[in-house]
Coordinates of C-alpha atoms and ligand atoms in Angstrom, one line a residue:
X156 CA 0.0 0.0 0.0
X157 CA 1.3 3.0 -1.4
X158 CA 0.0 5.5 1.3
X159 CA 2.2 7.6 3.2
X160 CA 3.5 6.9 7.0
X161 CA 2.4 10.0 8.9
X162 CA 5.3 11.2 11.6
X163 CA 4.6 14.4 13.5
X164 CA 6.9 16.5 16.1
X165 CA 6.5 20.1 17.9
X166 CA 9.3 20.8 15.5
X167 CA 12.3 18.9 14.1
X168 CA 12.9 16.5 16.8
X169 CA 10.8 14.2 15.0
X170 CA 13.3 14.3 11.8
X171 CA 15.4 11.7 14.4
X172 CA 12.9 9.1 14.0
X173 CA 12.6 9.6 10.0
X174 CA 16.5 9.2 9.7
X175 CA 16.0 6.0 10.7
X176 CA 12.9 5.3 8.9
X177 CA 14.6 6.1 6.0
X178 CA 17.2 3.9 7.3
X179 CA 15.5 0.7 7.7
X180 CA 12.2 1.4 5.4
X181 CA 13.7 2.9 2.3
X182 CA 10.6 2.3 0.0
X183 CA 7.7 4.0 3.1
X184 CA 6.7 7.4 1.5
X185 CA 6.7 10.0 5.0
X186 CA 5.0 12.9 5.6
X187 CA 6.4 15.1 8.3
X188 CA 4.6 17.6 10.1
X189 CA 6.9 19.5 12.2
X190 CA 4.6 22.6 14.4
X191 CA 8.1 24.6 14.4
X192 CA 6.0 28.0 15.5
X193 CA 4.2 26.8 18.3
X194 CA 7.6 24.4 19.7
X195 CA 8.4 24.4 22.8
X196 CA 5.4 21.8 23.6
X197 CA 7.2 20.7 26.6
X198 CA 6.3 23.8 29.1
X199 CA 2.8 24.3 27.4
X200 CA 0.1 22.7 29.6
X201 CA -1.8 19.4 29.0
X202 CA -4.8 20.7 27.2
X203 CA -2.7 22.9 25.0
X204 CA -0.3 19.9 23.9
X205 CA -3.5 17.5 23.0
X206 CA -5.1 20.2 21.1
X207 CA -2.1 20.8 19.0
X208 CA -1.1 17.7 18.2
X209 CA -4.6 16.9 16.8
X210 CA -4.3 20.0 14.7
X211 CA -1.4 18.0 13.0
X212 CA -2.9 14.7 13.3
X213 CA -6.5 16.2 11.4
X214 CA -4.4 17.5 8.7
X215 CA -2.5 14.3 8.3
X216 CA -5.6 12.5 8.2
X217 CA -6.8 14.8 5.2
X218 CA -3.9 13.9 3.4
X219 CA -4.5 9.9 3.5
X220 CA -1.6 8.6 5.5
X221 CA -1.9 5.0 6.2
X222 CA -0.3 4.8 9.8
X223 CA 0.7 7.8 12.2
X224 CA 4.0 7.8 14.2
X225 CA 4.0 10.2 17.0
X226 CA 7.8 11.0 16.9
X227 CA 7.4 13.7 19.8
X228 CA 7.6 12.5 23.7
X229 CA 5.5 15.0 24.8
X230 CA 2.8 14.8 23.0
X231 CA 3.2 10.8 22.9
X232 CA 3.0 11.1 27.0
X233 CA -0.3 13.4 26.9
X234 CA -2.1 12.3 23.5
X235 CA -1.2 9.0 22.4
X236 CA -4.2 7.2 24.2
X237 CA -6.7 10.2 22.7
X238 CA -5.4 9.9 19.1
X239 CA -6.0 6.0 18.9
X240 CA -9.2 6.9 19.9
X241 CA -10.0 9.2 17.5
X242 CA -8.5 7.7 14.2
X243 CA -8.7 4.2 12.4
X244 CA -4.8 4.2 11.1
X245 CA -2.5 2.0 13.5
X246 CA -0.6 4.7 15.7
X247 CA 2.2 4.8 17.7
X248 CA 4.5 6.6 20.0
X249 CA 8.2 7.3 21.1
X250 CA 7.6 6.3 24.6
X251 CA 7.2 2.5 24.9
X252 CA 9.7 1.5 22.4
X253 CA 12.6 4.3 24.5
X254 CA 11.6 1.9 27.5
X255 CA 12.2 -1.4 26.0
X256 CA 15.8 -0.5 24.5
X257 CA 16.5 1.3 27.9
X258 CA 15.5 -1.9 30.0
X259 CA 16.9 -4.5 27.5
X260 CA 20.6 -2.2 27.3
X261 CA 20.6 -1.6 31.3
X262 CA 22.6 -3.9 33.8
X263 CA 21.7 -2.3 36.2
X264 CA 18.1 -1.4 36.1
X265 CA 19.2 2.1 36.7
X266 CA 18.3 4.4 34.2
X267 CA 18.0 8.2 33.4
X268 CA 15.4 10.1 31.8
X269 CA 16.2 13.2 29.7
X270 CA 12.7 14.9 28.6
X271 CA 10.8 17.7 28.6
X272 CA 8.9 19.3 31.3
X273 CA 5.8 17.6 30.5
X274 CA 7.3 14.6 29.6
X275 CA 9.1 14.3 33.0
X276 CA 5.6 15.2 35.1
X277 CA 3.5 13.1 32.9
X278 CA 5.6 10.1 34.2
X279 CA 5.4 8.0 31.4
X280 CA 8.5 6.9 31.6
X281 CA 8.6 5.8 34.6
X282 CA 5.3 3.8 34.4
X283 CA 6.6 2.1 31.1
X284 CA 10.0 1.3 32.4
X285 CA 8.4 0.0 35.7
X286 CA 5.9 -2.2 34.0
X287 CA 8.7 -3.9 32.0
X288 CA 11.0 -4.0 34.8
X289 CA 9.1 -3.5 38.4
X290 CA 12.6 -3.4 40.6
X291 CA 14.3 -0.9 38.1
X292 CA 15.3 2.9 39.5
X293 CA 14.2 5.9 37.1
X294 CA 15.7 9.3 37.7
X295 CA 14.3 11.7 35.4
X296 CA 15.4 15.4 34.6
X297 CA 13.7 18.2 32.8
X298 CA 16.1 19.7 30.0
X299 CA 14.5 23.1 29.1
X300 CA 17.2 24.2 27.4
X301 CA 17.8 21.7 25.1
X302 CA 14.9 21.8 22.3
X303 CA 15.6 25.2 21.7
X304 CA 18.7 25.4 20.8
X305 CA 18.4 22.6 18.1
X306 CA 15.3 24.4 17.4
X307 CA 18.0 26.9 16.2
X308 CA 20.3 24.5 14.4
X309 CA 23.1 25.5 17.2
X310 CA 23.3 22.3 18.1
X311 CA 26.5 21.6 17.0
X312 CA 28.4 25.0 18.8
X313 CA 30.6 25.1 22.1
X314 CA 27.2 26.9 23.6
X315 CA 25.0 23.9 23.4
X316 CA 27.9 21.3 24.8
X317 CA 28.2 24.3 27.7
X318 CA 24.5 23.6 28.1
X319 CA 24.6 20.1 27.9
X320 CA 27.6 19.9 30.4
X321 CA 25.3 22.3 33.0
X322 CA 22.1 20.8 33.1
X323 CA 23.1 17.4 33.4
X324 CA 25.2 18.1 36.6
X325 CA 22.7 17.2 38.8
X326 CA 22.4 13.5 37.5
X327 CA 26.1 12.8 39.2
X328 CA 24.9 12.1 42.5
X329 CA 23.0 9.3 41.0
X330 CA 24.7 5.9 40.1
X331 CA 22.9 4.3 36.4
X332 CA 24.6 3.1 33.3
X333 CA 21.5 3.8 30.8
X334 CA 20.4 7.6 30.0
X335 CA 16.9 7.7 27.5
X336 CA 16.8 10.5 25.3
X337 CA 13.5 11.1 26.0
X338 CA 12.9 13.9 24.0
X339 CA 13.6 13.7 19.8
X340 CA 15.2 16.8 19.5
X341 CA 18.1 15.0 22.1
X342 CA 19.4 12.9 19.7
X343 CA 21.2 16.3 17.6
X344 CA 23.0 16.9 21.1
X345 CA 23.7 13.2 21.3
X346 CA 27.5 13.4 20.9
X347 CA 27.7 16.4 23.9
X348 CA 25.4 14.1 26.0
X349 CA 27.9 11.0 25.2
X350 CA 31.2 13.3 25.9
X351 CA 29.3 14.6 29.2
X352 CA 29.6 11.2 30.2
X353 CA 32.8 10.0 29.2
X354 CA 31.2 7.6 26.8
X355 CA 30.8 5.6 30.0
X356 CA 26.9 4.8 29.9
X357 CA 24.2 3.9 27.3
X358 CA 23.0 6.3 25.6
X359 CA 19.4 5.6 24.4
X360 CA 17.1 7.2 21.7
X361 CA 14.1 5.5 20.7
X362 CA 14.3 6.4 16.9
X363 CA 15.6 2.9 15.9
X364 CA 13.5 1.0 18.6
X365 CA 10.4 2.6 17.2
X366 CA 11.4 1.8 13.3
X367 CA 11.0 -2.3 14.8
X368 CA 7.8 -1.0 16.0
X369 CA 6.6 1.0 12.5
X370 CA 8.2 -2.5 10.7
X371 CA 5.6 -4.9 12.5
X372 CA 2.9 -3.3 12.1
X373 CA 3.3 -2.5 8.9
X374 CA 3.8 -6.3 8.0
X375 CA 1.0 -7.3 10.3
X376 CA -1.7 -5.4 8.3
X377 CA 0.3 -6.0 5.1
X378 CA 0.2 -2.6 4.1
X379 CA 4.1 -2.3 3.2
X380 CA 4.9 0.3 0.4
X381 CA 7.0 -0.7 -2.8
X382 CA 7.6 2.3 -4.2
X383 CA 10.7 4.4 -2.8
X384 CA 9.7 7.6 -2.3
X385 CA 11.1 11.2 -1.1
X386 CA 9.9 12.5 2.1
X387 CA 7.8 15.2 2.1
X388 CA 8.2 17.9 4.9
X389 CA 5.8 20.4 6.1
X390 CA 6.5 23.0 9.1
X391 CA 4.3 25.8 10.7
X392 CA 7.7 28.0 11.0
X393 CA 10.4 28.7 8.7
X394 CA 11.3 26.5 5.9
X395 CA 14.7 27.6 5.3
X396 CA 15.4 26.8 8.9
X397 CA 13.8 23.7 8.5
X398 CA 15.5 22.9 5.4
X399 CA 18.9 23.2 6.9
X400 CA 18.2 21.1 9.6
X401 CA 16.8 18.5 7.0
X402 CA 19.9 19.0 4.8
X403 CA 22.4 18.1 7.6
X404 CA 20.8 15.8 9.8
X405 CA 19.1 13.4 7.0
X406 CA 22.0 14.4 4.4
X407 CA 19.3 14.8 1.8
X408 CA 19.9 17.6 -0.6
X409 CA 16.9 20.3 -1.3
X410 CA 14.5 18.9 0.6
X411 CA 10.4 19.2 -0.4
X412 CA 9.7 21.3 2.6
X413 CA 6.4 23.5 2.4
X414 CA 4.1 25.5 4.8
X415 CA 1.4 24.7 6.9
X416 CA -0.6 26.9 9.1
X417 CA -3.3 25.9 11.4
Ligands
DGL260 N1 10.5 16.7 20.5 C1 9.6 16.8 21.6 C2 9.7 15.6 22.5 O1 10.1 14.5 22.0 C3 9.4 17.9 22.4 C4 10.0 19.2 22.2 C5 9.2 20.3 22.8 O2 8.4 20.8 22.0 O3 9.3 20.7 23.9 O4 9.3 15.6 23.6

């Protein structure tokens, strides 16, 4: 079935989770929604969050997409359960699949969450990590200042490592050898977060774990896609923004990236 996999994002976190769609299911056409003018979700309240993301799930819907892949924690943590209610296409999230990888890499059951504000108070991790593993330790920490700044495309400067290296300085009084990037946007700061470290724990980002996820499904209801396709990109803020970051994290020259408003 030739239909496009729907993935949507506050902004261009999401593009993590297409990298390695791309990776693994070359021939699945995407469309990517990326809500770059409302992003931050993570400090906006519940309500706010859920209503948004089905602003980009409606329009997706218009379009025909055949299955929707929530590639934001956020709004996987407060609208996952609402969206599966609302919509006949399979859909999943970023959440469950972070949890498995972090549980099947830990030793040690200990494990640190990265997110967003919401996604750290909404708990989701820790439910999901808990449920797979009920004697495991979660430590979770809110990382305002991290979406923004690959929001900017900055994420490669001495500033953002300088970030990186500050708000993660509370996790040392903690002992755990498994850190989730619980946000998508983490995953362009991955190499700071990995330096912050040492290179001494796991460092896990759902992206691939959610691919298996987007793979079995897809074979289950036996809608796989033969024909390769381009992605097609659309964000709510600025496109040459968004292009660059498309450009240099997918390596994919002149990208189809167009507007949307809501
Ligand atoms: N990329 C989103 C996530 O995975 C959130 C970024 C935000 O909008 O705060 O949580």
């Amino acid at each position: 079935m030739n239909a496009p996999i729907g993935v949507i994002d506050s902004g261009v976190g999401g593009l993590t989770v297409v990298r390695e769609l791309r990776k693994y299911l070359p021939n699945e056409p995407i469309i990517y929604i990326g809500d770059d003018a409302r992003c931050p979700y993570g400090p906006r309240p519940a309500e706010e969050v859920l209503a948004f993301t089905l602003d980009m799930v409606n329009s997706l819907a218009q379009m025909g997409i055949k299955m929707l892949v929530i590639a934001c924690n956020t709004a996987t943590a407060i609208a996952l359960d609402e969206v599966r209610k609302q919509f006949d296409f399979p859909v999943i999230g970023v959440i469950q699949p972070g949890a498995r990888a972090a549980v099947n890499a830990s030793q040690t059951g200990e494990i640190a969450v990265l997110g967003t504000m919401g996604t750290v108070n909404s708990k989701a991790y820790d439910q999901a990590i808990y449920q797979l593993k009920p004697e495991a330790t979660v430590y979770s920490l809110a990382c305002p200042e991290f979406v923004p700044i690959v929001e900017n495309g900055d994420y490669r400067t001495k500033q953002a490592r300088e970030i990186v290296d500050r708000t993660l300085q509370p996790l040392h009084s903690h002992s755990f050898d498994s850190v989730i990037l619980g946000c998508t946007h983490y995953p362009l700061l991955q190499e700071h977060i990995e330096a912050h470290f040492s290179n001494s724990k796991n460092i896990i980002s759902s992206a691939v774990e959610t691919v298996i996820d987007v793979e079995r499904i897809l074979n289950e209801q036996q809608i796989l896609s033969a024909a390769p396709a381009e992605p097609l990109f659309y964000t709510t803020g600025s496109i040459e923004k968004f292009q660059s970051i498309v450009e240099d994290w997918l390596t994919l020259p002149q990208p189809d990236v167009r507007m949307l408003t809501f």
